[in-house]
Coordinates of C-alpha atoms in Angstrom, one line a residue:
X238 CA 2.0 -19.2 -12.9
X239 CA 0.7 -17.9 -16.2
X240 CA 2.1 -21.0 -18.1
X241 CA 0.3 -23.2 -15.5
X242 CA -2.9 -21.3 -16.0
X243 CA -2.6 -21.5 -19.8
X244 CA -2.1 -25.3 -19.6
X245 CA -4.9 -25.7 -17.1
X246 CA -7.3 -23.7 -19.3
X247 CA -6.3 -25.6 -22.5
X248 CA -6.8 -29.0 -20.9
X249 CA -10.0 -27.8 -19.3
X250 CA -11.4 -26.7 -22.6
X251 CA -10.2 -29.8 -24.5
X252 CA -11.7 -32.1 -21.9
X253 CA -14.9 -30.1 -21.9
X254 CA -15.2 -30.6 -25.7
X255 CA -14.5 -34.3 -25.4
X256 CA -16.5 -35.3 -22.4
X257 CA -19.5 -33.1 -22.8
X258 CA -19.9 -33.3 -26.6
X259 CA -22.6 -35.9 -26.2
X260 CA -24.5 -33.6 -23.9
X261 CA -24.5 -30.5 -26.1
X262 CA -27.8 -31.3 -27.7
X263 CA -29.4 -31.9 -24.3
X264 CA -28.0 -28.5 -23.1
X265 CA -29.4 -26.8 -26.2
X266 CA -32.8 -28.2 -25.5
X267 CA -32.7 -27.2 -21.9
X268 CA -31.5 -23.6 -22.6
X269 CA -33.3 -23.1 -25.9
X270 CA -30.2 -21.4 -27.3
X271 CA -27.5 -22.3 -29.9
X272 CA -24.0 -22.2 -28.6
X273 CA -20.6 -23.6 -29.3
X274 CA -17.1 -23.7 -27.8
X275 CA -15.5 -20.6 -29.3
X276 CA -11.8 -20.7 -30.3
X277 CA -11.7 -17.0 -31.2
X278 CA -13.5 -13.8 -30.0
X279 CA -14.2 -10.5 -31.7
X280 CA -13.7 -7.4 -29.6
X281 CA -16.1 -4.6 -30.5
X282 CA -14.1 -2.0 -28.6
X283 CA -14.8 1.5 -30.0
X284 CA -15.6 0.4 -33.5
X285 CA -18.9 2.3 -33.3
X286 CA -16.8 5.5 -33.2
X287 CA -14.2 5.0 -36.0
X288 CA -13.2 8.7 -35.9
X289 CA -12.3 8.4 -32.2
X290 CA -10.0 5.3 -32.6
X291 CA -6.9 7.2 -33.8
X292 CA -7.3 9.7 -30.9
X293 CA -7.7 6.9 -28.4
X294 CA -4.6 5.1 -29.9
X295 CA -2.5 8.2 -29.4
X296 CA -3.9 8.7 -25.9
X297 CA -3.4 5.1 -24.9
X298 CA 0.1 4.7 -26.2
X299 CA 1.3 7.8 -24.5
X300 CA -0.3 6.7 -21.2
X301 CA 1.1 3.2 -21.6
X302 CA 4.7 4.4 -22.2
X303 CA 4.5 6.9 -19.4
X304 CA 3.2 4.1 -17.1
X305 CA 6.1 1.8 -18.0
X306 CA 8.6 4.6 -17.5
X307 CA 7.2 6.0 -14.3
X308 CA 6.6 2.6 -12.5
X309 CA 9.9 1.1 -13.7
X310 CA 11.7 4.2 -12.3
X311 CA 9.9 3.8 -8.9
X312 CA 10.9 0.1 -8.8
X313 CA 14.5 0.9 -9.7
X314 CA 14.9 3.6 -7.0
X315 CA 13.3 1.5 -4.3
X316 CA 15.9 -1.2 -5.1
X317 CA 19.0 1.1 -5.5
X318 CA 18.4 3.8 -2.9
X319 CA 19.3 2.7 0.6
X320 CA 17.1 5.4 2.1
X321 CA 14.0 3.7 0.6
X322 CA 14.4 0.4 2.3
X323 CA 11.3 0.9 4.4
X324 CA 7.9 -0.9 4.4
X325 CA 6.2 2.0 2.6
X326 CA 8.5 1.7 -0.4
X327 CA 8.4 -2.1 -0.4
X328 CA 4.7 -1.9 -0.9
X329 CA 5.1 0.9 -3.4
X330 CA 7.4 -1.2 -5.4
X331 CA 4.8 -4.0 -5.4
X332 CA 2.1 -1.5 -6.5
X333 CA 4.3 -0.3 -9.4
X334 CA 5.0 -3.9 -10.5
X335 CA 1.2 -4.6 -10.5
X336 CA 0.5 -1.5 -12.6
X337 CA 3.0 -2.6 -15.2
X338 CA 1.5 -6.2 -15.3
X339 CA -2.1 -4.9 -15.4
X340 CA -1.5 -2.5 -18.2
X341 CA 0.6 -4.9 -20.2
X342 CA -2.2 -7.5 -20.0
X343 CA -4.7 -5.3 -21.9
X344 CA -3.2 -2.2 -23.5
X345 CA -1.1 -3.9 -26.2
X346 CA -4.2 -5.7 -27.4
X347 CA -6.1 -2.4 -27.3
X348 CA -3.5 -0.6 -29.3
X349 CA -3.4 -3.3 -32.0
X350 CA -7.2 -3.4 -32.3
X351 CA -7.6 0.4 -32.4
X352 CA -5.7 0.4 -35.8
X353 CA -7.0 -3.0 -37.1
X354 CA -10.2 -3.7 -38.9
X355 CA -10.2 -7.3 -37.6
X356 CA -10.4 -7.0 -33.8
X357 CA -9.9 -10.5 -32.6
X358 CA -8.3 -12.5 -29.8
X359 CA -7.9 -16.3 -29.5
X360 CA -9.5 -18.2 -26.6
X361 CA -6.2 -18.8 -24.7
X362 CA -5.2 -15.1 -25.1
X363 CA -8.7 -14.1 -23.8
X364 CA -8.3 -16.4 -20.8
X365 CA -4.9 -15.1 -19.8
X366 CA -5.9 -11.5 -20.3
X367 CA -9.0 -12.0 -18.1
X368 CA -7.0 -13.8 -15.4
X369 CA -4.1 -11.2 -15.3
X370 CA -6.5 -8.3 -15.2
X371 CA -8.5 -9.8 -12.3
X372 CA -5.4 -11.0 -10.5
X373 CA -3.6 -7.6 -10.6
X374 CA -6.8 -5.7 -9.7
X375 CA -7.7 -8.0 -6.8
X376 CA -4.1 -7.9 -5.5
X377 CA -4.1 -4.1 -5.6
X378 CA -7.3 -4.0 -3.5
X379 CA -5.6 -5.9 -0.7
X380 CA -2.3 -4.1 -1.0
X381 CA -3.9 -0.7 -0.7
X382 CA -5.5 -1.8 2.6
X383 CA -2.1 -3.1 3.7
X384 CA -0.5 0.3 2.8
X385 CA -3.2 2.1 4.8
X386 CA -2.3 0.0 7.9
X387 CA 1.4 0.7 7.4
X388 CA 0.6 4.5 7.4
X389 CA -1.6 4.0 10.5
X390 CA 1.2 2.3 12.4
X391 CA 3.8 4.9 11.2
X392 CA 1.8 7.9 12.4
X393 CA -0.3 6.5 15.3
X394 CA 2.4 4.3 16.9
X395 CA 5.8 5.7 15.6
X396 CA 7.9 4.4 18.5
X397 CA 7.0 0.8 17.8
X398 CA 6.8 1.1 14.0
X399 CA 10.1 -0.7 13.3
X400 CA 9.1 -3.5 15.6
X401 CA 5.5 -4.0 14.3
X402 CA 6.3 -3.5 10.6
X403 CA 9.5 -5.5 10.5
X404 CA 10.9 -7.0 7.3
X405 CA 9.3 -10.4 8.0
X406 CA 5.9 -9.0 8.7
X407 CA 6.0 -6.8 5.5
X408 CA 7.1 -9.7 3.4
X409 CA 4.2 -11.8 4.7
X410 CA 1.7 -9.0 4.1
X411 CA 2.8 -8.5 0.6
X412 CA 2.7 -12.2 0.0
X413 CA -0.9 -12.4 1.3
X414 CA -1.9 -9.7 -1.0
X415 CA -0.5 -11.5 -4.0
X416 CA -1.8 -14.9 -3.0
X417 CA -5.3 -13.5 -2.3
X418 CA -5.5 -11.7 -5.6
X419 CA -4.2 -14.6 -7.7
X420 CA -6.4 -17.2 -6.1
X421 CA -9.6 -15.2 -6.3
X422 CA -8.8 -14.4 -10.0
X423 CA -8.2 -18.1 -10.7
X424 CA -11.5 -19.0 -9.1
X425 CA -13.5 -16.4 -11.1
X426 CA -11.7 -17.1 -14.4
X427 CA -12.0 -20.9 -14.1
X428 CA -15.8 -20.7 -13.6
X429 CA -16.4 -17.9 -16.1
X430 CA -14.7 -19.9 -18.9
X431 CA -16.8 -23.0 -18.3
X432 CA -20.1 -21.2 -18.9
X433 CA -21.5 -21.9 -22.4
X434 CA -21.6 -18.8 -24.5
X435 CA -24.1 -18.0 -27.3
X436 CA -21.9 -15.6 -29.1
X437 CA -18.3 -14.5 -29.6
X438 CA -18.7 -10.8 -30.0
X439 CA -17.4 -9.1 -26.8
X440 CA -18.8 -5.6 -26.4
X441 CA -15.5 -4.3 -24.9
X442 CA -11.9 -3.7 -25.9
X443 CA -10.5 -6.5 -23.7
X444 CA -11.7 -9.8 -22.4
X445 CA -13.2 -8.1 -19.3
X446 CA -15.1 -10.7 -17.3
X447 CA -18.4 -8.8 -17.0
X448 CA -18.4 -8.3 -20.8
X449 CA -17.7 -12.0 -21.5
X450 CA -20.4 -13.1 -19.0
X451 CA -23.0 -11.0 -21.0
X452 CA -22.6 -13.7 -23.8
X453 CA -23.7 -16.5 -21.5
X454 CA -26.6 -18.5 -22.8
X455 CA -28.2 -18.6 -19.4
X456 CA -27.6 -16.8 -16.1
X457 CA -25.4 -18.8 -13.7
X458 CA -26.4 -18.5 -10.1
X459 CA -23.1 -20.0 -8.9
X460 CA -21.0 -17.5 -11.1
X461 CA -23.1 -14.6 -10.0
X462 CA -22.7 -15.6 -6.3
X463 CA -18.9 -16.0 -6.7
X464 CA -18.6 -12.6 -8.4
X465 CA -20.7 -10.9 -5.7
X466 CA -18.9 -12.5 -2.8
X467 CA -15.4 -11.7 -4.2
X468 CA -16.4 -8.2 -5.1
X469 CA -17.7 -7.5 -1.6
X470 CA -14.7 -9.0 0.1
X471 CA -12.2 -7.1 -2.1
X472 CA -13.9 -3.8 -2.6
X473 CA -16.2 -2.5 0.2
X474 CA -14.4 -4.5 3.0
X475 CA -10.9 -3.5 2.0
X476 CA -12.1 0.1 1.5
X477 CA -13.7 0.1 4.9
X478 CA -10.3 -1.0 6.4
X479 CA -8.7 1.9 4.6
X480 CA -11.2 4.4 5.9
X481 CA -10.9 3.1 9.5
X482 CA -7.1 3.5 9.2
X483 CA -7.3 7.0 8.0
X484 CA -9.9 8.0 10.6
X485 CA -7.3 7.1 13.3
X486 CA -4.5 8.8 11.2
X487 CA -6.5 12.0 10.9
X488 CA -7.3 12.2 14.6
X489 CA -3.6 11.7 15.4
X490 CA -2.4 14.3 12.9
X491 CA -4.8 16.9 14.3
X492 CA -3.3 16.4 17.7
X493 CA 0.3 17.2 16.5
X494 CA 1.3 20.6 17.8
X495 CA 4.0 21.3 15.3
X496 CA 2.7 22.7 12.0
X497 CA 5.8 21.2 10.3
X498 CA 5.0 17.8 11.7
X499 CA 1.4 18.0 10.6
X500 CA 2.4 19.1 7.0
X501 CA 4.9 16.2 6.9
X502 CA 2.3 13.7 8.0
X503 CA -0.3 15.0 5.5
X504 CA 2.3 14.9 2.7
X505 CA 3.2 11.3 3.6
X506 CA -0.4 10.1 3.6
X507 CA -1.8 12.3 0.9
X508 CA -0.2 10.4 -2.0
X509 CA -1.6 7.1 -0.8
X510 CA -5.1 8.5 -0.1
X511 CA -5.2 10.0 -3.6
X512 CA -4.4 6.7 -5.2
X513 CA -7.0 5.0 -3.0
X514 CA -9.8 7.4 -4.1
X515 CA -8.9 7.0 -7.8
X516 CA -8.7 3.2 -7.6
X517 CA -11.7 2.3 -5.5
X518 CA -13.9 5.0 -7.1
X519 CA -13.4 3.4 -10.5
X520 CA -13.6 -0.2 -9.3
X521 CA -16.8 0.3 -7.3
X522 CA -18.5 2.1 -10.2
X523 CA -17.7 -0.9 -12.4
X524 CA -18.4 -4.0 -10.2
X525 CA -21.0 -2.8 -7.7
X526 CA -23.4 -0.6 -9.7
X527 CA -26.9 -1.4 -10.8
X528 CA -27.2 -2.5 -14.4
X529 CA -28.7 -0.2 -17.0
X530 CA -29.1 0.0 -20.8
X531 CA -26.1 2.2 -21.2
X532 CA -23.9 0.4 -18.6
X533 CA -21.6 -1.2 -21.2
X534 CA -20.7 2.1 -22.8
X535 CA -20.0 3.6 -19.4
X536 CA -18.0 0.5 -18.4
X537 CA -15.7 0.8 -21.5
X538 CA -14.9 4.4 -20.6
X539 CA -14.3 3.6 -16.9
X540 CA -12.2 0.6 -17.9
X541 CA -10.0 2.8 -20.1
X542 CA -9.5 5.3 -17.3
X543 CA -9.1 2.6 -14.7
X544 CA -6.7 0.5 -16.9
X545 CA -4.6 3.2 -18.5
X546 CA -4.9 6.5 -16.7
X547 CA -4.8 5.4 -13.0
X548 CA -1.6 3.2 -13.4
X549 CA 0.1 6.2 -15.1
X550 CA -0.9 8.6 -12.3
X551 CA 0.3 6.4 -9.4
X552 CA 4.0 7.1 -9.9
X553 CA 3.3 10.8 -10.7
X554 CA 1.3 11.3 -7.6
X555 CA 3.9 9.6 -5.4
X556 CA 6.7 11.6 -7.0
X557 CA 5.0 15.0 -6.8
X558 CA 3.8 14.6 -3.2
X559 CA 6.7 12.7 -1.7
X560 CA 10.0 14.5 -1.1
X561 CA 11.9 11.2 -0.5
X562 CA 10.9 9.9 -3.9
X563 CA 11.8 13.1 -5.6
X564 CA 15.2 13.2 -4.0
X565 CA 15.8 9.5 -4.9
X566 CA 15.0 10.3 -8.5
X567 CA 17.4 13.2 -8.5
X568 CA 20.1 11.0 -7.0
X569 CA 19.5 8.4 -9.8
X570 CA 19.9 11.2 -12.3
X571 CA 23.1 12.4 -10.6
X572 CA 21.6 15.8 -9.7
X573 CA 22.5 15.7 -6.0
X574 CA 25.3 14.1 -4.1
X575 CA 24.9 10.4 -3.3
X576 CA 26.0 10.9 0.3
X577 CA 23.1 13.3 1.0
X578 CA 20.7 11.9 3.6
X579 CA 17.2 12.8 4.5
X580 CA 14.9 12.5 7.5
X581 CA 12.3 9.7 7.5
X582 CA 8.9 9.7 9.0

């Protein structure tokens, strides 16, 4: 899909240069600005704080390697361990794969630029980076809502859980998450890259869509509308679905008479709820906050935490709070017998 996107964007930009070249002077007159079709972009990143770049490099590479190791391990154990062939771990495997793709789309560029005096990225690389970041982030929004519904059925309707959340239903829900995220990202990226830009210095360490749109010669009502609609659909609405699911979950847990049963239910849901709070908190603060003079500096800090720290914490949170995952890792390392079984929720 990325190759298709690359080809689409290349042809789109080439056609734009050929078919609209005769209209550039007219556009300039209408907009009163000078612009061109940029083939390369400069990423300002954290160049204003040169003394901080080495520290950020060490921080970022440690977080990135930990992210790759932790999420790869989770994917591996969900494939190899027969006890984890449940909907919850199917969705968790998808989440781990998204985190690997999301960080790999931006962190390698960040690491190179932190140690380089020439912080550049070509147009096609910027387009792919923007698309992958949006696609993985949007998909995760939908997937977290799906995971909340899975926990709701498991705790509030346990006797029918295997019927409601059967393999076919789970596969469809995961597919819908991916398709929704990829299509909305393609829509946003396609429109964003057609907007004429009056500069090529991006005040960010990646081709983040909001930072790129700040270079637009004029404000695009259509682009702003698309961004607003997609943000509302993927952030507040999906977060509302998560909250509704957990309201029902909490009311059910409080009615459980057994203290052991309550603790097990809280442990099962605690990991997912922690990830939800971290993810939606960062996303909402970036995409649905009022603009201010210091917004871009804050956005870069939030993006760093959102893009590096959160994906690293996901497998750690699930491992520390979930006995099944910890036992599966021990099995993988050969620390406990393979025939040992465990009770599932």
